[in-house]
């Protein structure tokens, strides 16, 4: 016995439904095409939007969304942090990395004798914030300076070069300028993180080891939000001792915005599936009318109402499955293009993108099933004698 006959004997309703679809190829193709359009609309819009959202989240995280920035608050006795304050913050945040810095500004004396203002970050070790691209930072880096990638590129600074910097100090008799010479020992990798100076100097150069900003680096935006909340709970219970700033609110806003747009566009795409349901219902009704005598014969030879309903529902599901399968293939291709465009990897499917694709297929098949319910019910409830009369 051939495989085809085995399938026919095991799944007779499926064979009958497939045969009925093949009899009206044009109507069946048009009905499946309407499902295809709806699946492509929902799947492609949803998966493409998910790729866009992921790319923007990665961009925001690169700007420092996983970090929490802490500064002295309005009710703090001192306008800076000392080592004890930094230790207290470290104990509060747990496993997160804590980096204390002191921002400042100096003037760079260029080769032609002019002065340019530059931003400076005083820190214990720049490697806490950035990786080193060239050179190295010794354990004792007094009289040394580390420059950012951007600073070195813009000004043509090379390793070993000596930079002349001028700092200003306010005294009772007025402003005193002091000239310093530092040797460039390292160039940091290019960074898109929030804040940071073009030059990095040892914290000892401030003379008092005081910090005006602490950065708490975490592994995710959710962890950053939890750290910010813990700091506010401990230090800002009654007074605003700390000014805590994080970008997680921006991340939440972006997620809400993109999810809302995706839901709206996917809703528009679902309208096409409803239209497809109407098309399938029409196709099934036309098929029922043309096959009244055939249905009457099936009823006469022992097929019950449930059997007729199952045959027609299987037929509707086959139309939906055919359109959904082709639509899924097209939607995946569109999603891969979006992934390559936004994420740089065509196979970088996010969990939400896969859910959109699966949901589009499920919705397409469910729409077909519901669309075939009424024609199936109508055919099953017609009297066999009336059906045989045509």
Short mmCIF file of C-alpha atoms in Angstrom, two decimals:
data_model
loop_
_atom_site.label_atom_id
_atom_site.label_comp_id
_atom_site.label_asym_id
_atom_site.label_seq_id
_atom_site.Cartn_x
_atom_site.Cartn_y
_atom_site.Cartn_z
CA UNK A 1 0.00 0.00 0.00
CA UNK A 2 1.37 3.39 -1.00
CA UNK A 3 2.03 6.21 1.44
CA UNK A 4 -0.78 8.27 -0.08
CA UNK A 5 -3.31 5.50 0.55
CA UNK A 6 -2.06 5.06 4.09
CA UNK A 7 -2.57 8.76 4.77
CA UNK A 8 -6.01 8.62 3.16
CA UNK A 9 -6.99 5.72 5.38
CA UNK A 10 -5.63 7.32 8.53
CA UNK A 11 -6.75 10.94 7.91
CA UNK A 12 -9.74 10.81 5.53
CA UNK A 13 -11.00 14.28 6.48
CA UNK A 14 -7.62 15.81 5.63
CA UNK A 15 -7.60 14.14 2.22
CA UNK A 16 -11.15 15.27 1.44
CA UNK A 17 -10.34 18.83 2.54
CA UNK A 18 -7.20 18.94 0.37
CA UNK A 19 -9.13 17.65 -2.62
CA UNK A 20 -11.84 20.27 -2.15
CA UNK A 21 -9.24 23.05 -2.00
CA UNK A 22 -7.58 21.82 -5.21
CA UNK A 23 -10.93 21.91 -7.01
CA UNK A 24 -11.23 25.68 -6.54
CA UNK A 25 -7.62 26.71 -6.90
CA UNK A 26 -8.18 30.36 -7.76
CA UNK A 27 -10.53 31.05 -4.87
CA UNK A 28 -8.32 29.08 -2.49
CA UNK A 29 -5.17 30.94 -3.57
CA UNK A 30 -6.87 34.31 -3.15
CA UNK A 31 -8.14 33.36 0.31
CA UNK A 32 -4.70 32.10 1.38
CA UNK A 33 -3.09 35.25 -0.07
CA UNK A 34 -5.26 37.44 2.13
CA UNK A 35 -4.04 35.50 5.17
CA UNK A 36 -0.49 35.83 3.86
CA UNK A 37 -0.75 39.63 3.73
CA UNK A 38 -2.01 39.83 7.30
CA UNK A 39 0.70 37.54 8.65
CA UNK A 40 3.41 39.50 6.85
CA UNK A 41 2.01 42.79 8.16
CA UNK A 42 1.89 41.68 11.80
CA UNK A 43 5.10 39.62 11.79
CA UNK A 44 7.26 42.08 9.84
CA UNK A 45 6.06 45.16 11.72
CA UNK A 46 6.39 43.47 15.10
CA UNK A 47 9.79 41.87 14.49
CA UNK A 48 11.16 44.98 12.77
CA UNK A 49 9.97 47.17 15.63
CA UNK A 50 11.58 44.79 18.12
CA UNK A 51 14.91 45.08 16.29
CA UNK A 52 14.65 48.88 16.29
CA UNK A 53 13.84 48.92 20.00
CA UNK A 54 16.78 46.64 20.80
CA UNK A 55 19.19 48.81 18.80
CA UNK A 56 18.05 51.96 20.63
CA UNK A 57 18.33 50.24 24.00
CA UNK A 58 21.88 49.17 23.17
CA UNK A 59 22.69 52.74 22.15
CA UNK A 60 21.28 54.14 25.40
CA UNK A 61 23.14 51.53 27.43
CA UNK A 62 26.35 52.52 25.66
CA UNK A 63 25.66 56.08 26.82
CA UNK A 64 25.64 54.88 30.43
CA UNK A 65 22.10 53.66 31.05
CA UNK A 66 23.46 50.81 33.18
CA UNK A 67 25.25 53.26 35.46
CA UNK A 68 23.99 55.39 38.35
CA UNK A 69 25.58 58.80 38.92
CA UNK A 70 25.69 60.15 42.47
CA UNK A 71 26.55 63.70 43.57
CA UNK A 72 26.30 65.52 46.94
CA UNK A 73 22.73 66.61 47.61
CA UNK A 74 21.41 69.94 48.83
CA UNK A 75 21.23 68.76 52.46
CA UNK A 76 24.70 67.21 52.61
CA UNK A 77 27.03 68.97 55.02
CA UNK A 78 29.98 69.00 52.62
CA UNK A 79 29.90 69.73 48.91
CA UNK A 80 32.04 66.70 48.16
CA UNK A 81 32.53 63.05 49.06
CA UNK A 82 35.42 61.72 51.12
CA UNK A 83 36.61 58.13 51.37
CA UNK A 84 34.10 57.32 54.13
CA UNK A 85 31.22 58.55 51.97
CA UNK A 86 32.41 56.46 49.05
CA UNK A 87 32.73 53.44 51.35
CA UNK A 88 29.13 53.92 52.57
CA UNK A 89 27.86 54.08 48.98
CA UNK A 90 29.87 50.96 48.14
CA UNK A 91 28.30 49.06 51.05
CA UNK A 92 24.81 50.09 49.91
CA UNK A 93 25.07 49.02 46.27
CA UNK A 94 26.55 45.59 46.97
CA UNK A 95 28.27 43.86 44.06
CA UNK A 96 28.17 46.86 41.70
CA UNK A 97 31.45 48.60 40.86
CA UNK A 98 31.86 52.04 42.46
CA UNK A 99 34.14 54.64 40.86
CA UNK A 100 34.71 58.03 42.50
CA UNK A 101 35.87 60.96 40.36
CA UNK A 102 36.46 64.69 40.60
CA UNK A 103 35.82 66.66 37.41
CA UNK A 104 37.78 69.78 36.68
CA UNK A 105 39.18 71.98 33.96
CA UNK A 106 42.63 73.18 32.96
CA UNK A 107 44.24 75.02 30.10
CA UNK A 108 46.43 73.22 27.59
CA UNK A 109 49.44 75.15 26.29
CA UNK A 110 49.73 74.23 22.62
CA UNK A 111 52.90 74.16 20.54
CA UNK A 112 52.31 77.70 19.28
CA UNK A 113 51.88 79.05 22.81
CA UNK A 114 48.12 79.50 22.76
CA UNK A 115 45.86 78.12 25.48
CA UNK A 116 42.89 75.84 25.05
CA UNK A 117 40.49 74.85 27.81
CA UNK A 118 40.27 71.09 28.40
CA UNK A 119 38.16 68.98 30.73
CA UNK A 120 39.95 66.88 33.31
CA UNK A 121 38.79 63.92 35.38
CA UNK A 122 40.70 63.13 38.57
CA UNK A 123 40.47 59.44 39.37
CA UNK A 124 42.32 56.65 41.16
CA UNK A 125 42.55 54.46 38.06
CA UNK A 126 41.04 55.29 34.61
CA UNK A 127 40.80 51.58 33.86
CA UNK A 128 37.84 51.48 36.23
CA UNK A 129 35.87 53.34 33.56
CA UNK A 130 37.57 52.61 30.23
CA UNK A 131 39.86 50.09 28.61
CA UNK A 132 43.35 51.08 27.48
CA UNK A 133 43.90 51.16 23.74
CA UNK A 134 47.61 52.02 23.70
CA UNK A 135 50.27 52.25 26.35
CA UNK A 136 49.89 51.31 29.99
CA UNK A 137 49.12 52.87 33.36
CA UNK A 138 51.76 52.22 36.04
CA UNK A 139 50.78 51.65 39.67
CA UNK A 140 52.27 55.02 40.58
CA UNK A 141 51.28 57.36 37.77
CA UNK A 142 52.07 60.66 39.37
CA UNK A 143 53.23 63.26 36.82
CA UNK A 144 51.50 61.16 34.16
CA UNK A 145 48.34 61.79 32.16
CA UNK A 146 45.96 59.43 30.39
CA UNK A 147 44.10 60.82 27.38
CA UNK A 148 40.84 59.74 25.80
CA UNK A 149 40.71 58.35 22.28
CA UNK A 150 38.86 61.46 21.07
CA UNK A 151 41.36 63.86 22.66
CA UNK A 152 44.33 62.03 21.11
CA UNK A 153 42.70 61.91 17.67
CA UNK A 154 41.59 65.54 17.65
CA UNK A 155 44.94 66.94 18.80
CA UNK A 156 47.33 64.39 17.37
CA UNK A 157 48.70 63.41 20.79
CA UNK A 158 51.10 60.46 20.86
CA UNK A 159 52.37 58.20 23.64
CA UNK A 160 55.32 59.68 25.52
CA UNK A 161 54.46 63.22 24.51
CA UNK A 162 54.59 65.83 27.27
CA UNK A 163 51.61 68.07 27.80
CA UNK A 164 51.83 71.45 29.51
CA UNK A 165 48.74 72.23 31.55
CA UNK A 166 47.84 75.28 33.62
CA UNK A 167 45.59 75.07 36.67
CA UNK A 168 44.04 77.94 38.59
CA UNK A 169 43.73 78.12 42.36
CA UNK A 170 41.70 80.68 44.27
CA UNK A 171 43.58 82.25 47.22
CA UNK A 172 42.95 85.17 49.51
CA UNK A 173 45.15 87.38 47.33
CA UNK A 174 43.45 86.27 44.08
CA UNK A 175 43.77 83.63 41.39
CA UNK A 176 47.10 81.80 41.18
CA UNK A 177 48.09 79.95 38.02
CA UNK A 178 50.33 76.90 38.22
CA UNK A 179 51.96 75.23 35.24
CA UNK A 180 52.28 71.42 35.19
CA UNK A 181 53.99 69.06 32.80
CA UNK A 182 52.63 65.55 32.37
CA UNK A 183 53.79 62.68 30.19
CA UNK A 184 51.16 60.78 28.19
CA UNK A 185 51.34 57.14 29.33
CA UNK A 186 48.15 55.70 27.81
CA UNK A 187 45.35 56.33 25.34
CA UNK A 188 41.93 54.94 26.17
CA UNK A 189 39.61 53.16 23.76
CA UNK A 190 36.86 55.10 22.03
CA UNK A 191 33.84 55.44 24.28
CA UNK A 192 30.26 56.68 23.95
CA UNK A 193 29.58 56.71 27.69
CA UNK A 194 27.89 59.60 29.43
CA UNK A 195 30.26 62.17 30.94
CA UNK A 196 33.99 61.79 31.41
CA UNK A 197 36.85 64.13 30.56
CA UNK A 198 39.37 64.28 27.75
CA UNK A 199 42.25 64.03 30.23
CA UNK A 200 42.59 61.77 33.27
CA UNK A 201 44.91 62.69 36.14
CA UNK A 202 45.66 60.98 39.48
CA UNK A 203 43.27 61.96 42.27
CA UNK A 204 46.31 62.96 44.34
CA UNK A 205 46.73 65.95 42.04
CA UNK A 206 43.72 67.56 43.70
CA UNK A 207 45.64 67.65 46.99
CA UNK A 208 42.73 66.56 49.19
CA UNK A 209 41.40 63.26 47.70
CA UNK A 210 37.88 64.57 47.61
CA UNK A 211 35.29 63.54 45.05
CA UNK A 212 32.27 65.36 43.68
CA UNK A 213 30.79 62.47 41.73
CA UNK A 214 30.49 58.71 42.16
CA UNK A 215 29.56 56.39 39.31
CA UNK A 216 28.00 53.03 40.18
CA UNK A 217 28.35 50.62 37.25
CA UNK A 218 25.87 47.74 37.00
CA UNK A 219 25.24 44.98 34.49
CA UNK A 220 21.72 45.97 33.42
CA UNK A 221 19.19 48.79 33.46
CA UNK A 222 17.01 46.86 35.93
CA UNK A 223 19.94 46.55 38.31
CA UNK A 224 20.74 50.25 37.87
CA UNK A 225 17.18 51.15 38.82
CA UNK A 226 17.37 48.94 41.92
CA UNK A 227 20.70 50.52 42.95
CA UNK A 228 19.31 54.03 42.55
CA UNK A 229 16.30 53.13 44.69
CA UNK A 230 18.54 51.60 47.40
CA UNK A 231 20.67 54.75 47.54
CA UNK A 232 17.62 56.99 47.85
CA UNK A 233 16.12 54.80 50.57
CA UNK A 234 19.26 54.87 52.70
CA UNK A 235 20.54 58.42 52.27
CA UNK A 236 17.47 60.44 51.29
CA UNK A 237 14.98 59.20 53.84
CA UNK A 238 14.40 62.61 55.45
CA UNK A 239 16.98 64.82 53.79
CA UNK A 240 18.29 65.02 50.25
CA UNK A 241 21.86 64.04 51.06
CA UNK A 242 22.48 62.55 47.64
CA UNK A 243 21.55 63.61 44.14
CA UNK A 244 20.98 60.32 42.31
CA UNK A 245 20.70 60.33 38.53
CA UNK A 246 20.14 57.39 36.20
CA UNK A 247 18.94 56.92 32.63
CA UNK A 248 16.55 54.06 33.38
CA UNK A 249 13.56 56.39 33.13
CA UNK A 250 14.59 57.13 29.55
CA UNK A 251 14.83 53.40 28.86
CA UNK A 252 11.33 52.85 30.25
CA UNK A 253 10.00 55.72 28.14
CA UNK A 254 11.60 54.28 25.00
CA UNK A 255 10.19 50.80 25.69
CA UNK A 256 6.72 52.21 26.29
CA UNK A 257 6.86 54.36 23.17
CA UNK A 258 8.12 51.64 20.83
CA UNK A 259 5.79 48.99 22.29
CA UNK A 260 2.85 51.35 21.82
CA UNK A 261 3.76 52.08 18.20
CA UNK A 262 4.29 48.37 17.53
CA UNK A 263 0.93 47.47 19.05
CA UNK A 264 -0.82 50.15 16.98
CA UNK A 265 0.81 49.06 13.71
CA UNK A 266 0.24 45.38 14.49
CA UNK A 267 -3.40 46.26 15.17
CA UNK A 268 -3.64 47.79 11.73
CA UNK A 269 -2.09 44.64 10.31
CA UNK A 270 -4.65 42.51 12.14
CA UNK A 271 -7.42 44.33 10.24
CA UNK A 272 -6.11 42.73 7.07
CA UNK A 273 -6.46 39.35 8.77
CA UNK A 274 -10.08 40.13 9.59
CA UNK A 275 -10.61 40.96 5.92
CA UNK A 276 -8.92 37.66 5.14
CA UNK A 277 -11.36 35.92 7.46
CA UNK A 278 -14.25 37.39 5.51
CA UNK A 279 -12.65 36.18 2.29
CA UNK A 280 -12.24 32.66 3.66
CA UNK A 281 -15.82 32.66 4.95
CA UNK A 282 -17.01 33.68 1.50
CA UNK A 283 -14.88 30.99 -0.14
CA UNK A 284 -16.24 28.35 2.22
CA UNK A 285 -19.85 29.44 1.71
CA UNK A 286 -19.42 29.28 -2.05
CA UNK A 287 -17.87 25.83 -1.68
CA UNK A 288 -20.78 24.65 0.48
CA UNK A 289 -23.33 25.87 -2.07
CA UNK A 290 -21.52 24.20 -4.98
CA UNK A 291 -21.07 20.94 -3.03
CA UNK A 292 -24.57 20.57 -1.60
CA UNK A 293 -25.14 17.30 -3.37
CA UNK A 294 -21.74 15.94 -2.32
CA UNK A 295 -22.43 16.88 1.30
CA UNK A 296 -25.86 15.22 1.01
CA UNK A 297 -24.22 12.01 -0.24
CA UNK A 298 -21.75 12.05 2.68
CA UNK A 299 -24.63 12.47 5.11
CA UNK A 300 -26.58 9.69 3.38
CA UNK A 301 -23.70 7.17 3.63
CA UNK A 302 -23.27 7.71 7.36
CA UNK A 303 -21.24 10.90 7.89
CA UNK A 304 -22.65 12.77 10.85
CA UNK A 305 -22.94 16.49 11.43
CA UNK A 306 -19.69 16.51 13.41
CA UNK A 307 -17.86 14.82 10.53
CA UNK A 308 -19.08 17.44 8.04
CA UNK A 309 -18.05 20.24 10.41
CA UNK A 310 -14.59 18.71 10.84
CA UNK A 311 -14.06 18.33 7.09
CA UNK A 312 -14.90 21.96 6.41
CA UNK A 313 -12.93 23.25 9.40
CA UNK A 314 -9.89 21.28 8.27
CA UNK A 315 -10.32 22.86 4.86
CA UNK A 316 -10.40 26.34 6.41
CA UNK A 317 -7.38 25.58 8.59
CA UNK A 318 -5.44 24.32 5.57
CA UNK A 319 -6.08 27.60 3.78
CA UNK A 320 -4.95 29.52 6.85
CA UNK A 321 -1.88 27.31 7.35
CA UNK A 322 -0.86 27.71 3.71
CA UNK A 323 -1.15 31.50 3.82
CA UNK A 324 0.50 31.67 7.26
CA UNK A 325 3.45 29.50 6.21
CA UNK A 326 4.25 31.60 3.15
CA UNK A 327 3.58 34.80 5.10
CA UNK A 328 5.91 33.66 7.87
CA UNK A 329 8.71 33.02 5.37
CA UNK A 330 8.33 36.53 3.94
CA UNK A 331 8.05 38.11 7.41
CA UNK A 332 11.24 36.34 8.53
CA UNK A 333 13.11 37.70 5.51
CA UNK A 334 11.87 41.22 6.27
CA UNK A 335 12.82 40.78 9.94
CA UNK A 336 16.31 39.61 8.95
CA UNK A 337 16.75 42.76 6.86
CA UNK A 338 15.65 44.85 9.86
CA UNK A 339 18.05 42.96 12.14
CA UNK A 340 20.93 43.54 9.76
CA UNK A 341 20.03 47.22 9.48
CA UNK A 342 19.51 47.97 13.18
CA UNK A 343 21.56 45.30 14.97
CA UNK A 344 24.24 44.43 12.43
CA UNK A 345 23.31 40.72 12.51
CA UNK A 346 20.45 39.30 10.40
CA UNK A 347 19.99 36.41 12.83
CA UNK A 348 19.85 38.54 15.99
CA UNK A 349 16.19 37.78 16.68
CA UNK A 350 15.00 39.04 20.05
CA UNK A 351 12.47 37.17 22.15
CA UNK A 352 9.77 39.73 21.40
CA UNK A 353 10.45 39.42 17.64
CA UNK A 354 9.95 35.66 17.79
CA UNK A 355 6.74 36.17 19.76
CA UNK A 356 5.44 38.56 17.10
CA UNK A 357 6.21 36.05 14.33
CA UNK A 358 4.63 33.17 16.23
CA UNK A 359 1.64 35.30 17.17
CA UNK A 360 1.09 36.32 13.54
CA UNK A 361 1.00 32.68 12.44
CA UNK A 362 -1.29 31.68 15.29
CA UNK A 363 -3.62 34.60 14.62
CA UNK A 364 -3.73 33.75 10.92
CA UNK A 365 -4.70 30.12 11.55
CA UNK A 366 -7.20 31.08 14.27
CA UNK A 367 -8.83 33.62 11.95
CA UNK A 368 -9.22 30.94 9.28
CA UNK A 369 -10.70 28.52 11.78
CA UNK A 370 -13.27 31.05 13.00
CA UNK A 371 -14.07 32.10 9.43
CA UNK A 372 -14.87 28.52 8.52
CA UNK A 373 -17.07 27.90 11.55
CA UNK A 374 -20.32 29.34 10.16
CA UNK A 375 -20.12 27.72 6.71
CA UNK A 376 -19.30 24.40 8.40
CA UNK A 377 -22.24 24.75 10.80
CA UNK A 378 -24.58 25.67 7.95
CA UNK A 379 -23.51 22.70 5.83
CA UNK A 380 -23.77 20.27 8.73
CA UNK A 381 -27.28 21.35 9.67
CA UNK A 382 -28.77 21.08 6.20
CA UNK A 383 -31.12 18.11 5.78
CA UNK A 384 -29.58 15.36 3.62
CA UNK A 385 -32.72 15.06 1.50
CA UNK A 386 -32.66 18.80 0.72
CA UNK A 387 -28.96 18.68 -0.12
CA UNK A 388 -29.45 15.75 -2.50
CA UNK A 389 -32.18 17.65 -4.34
CA UNK A 390 -29.60 20.41 -5.05
#
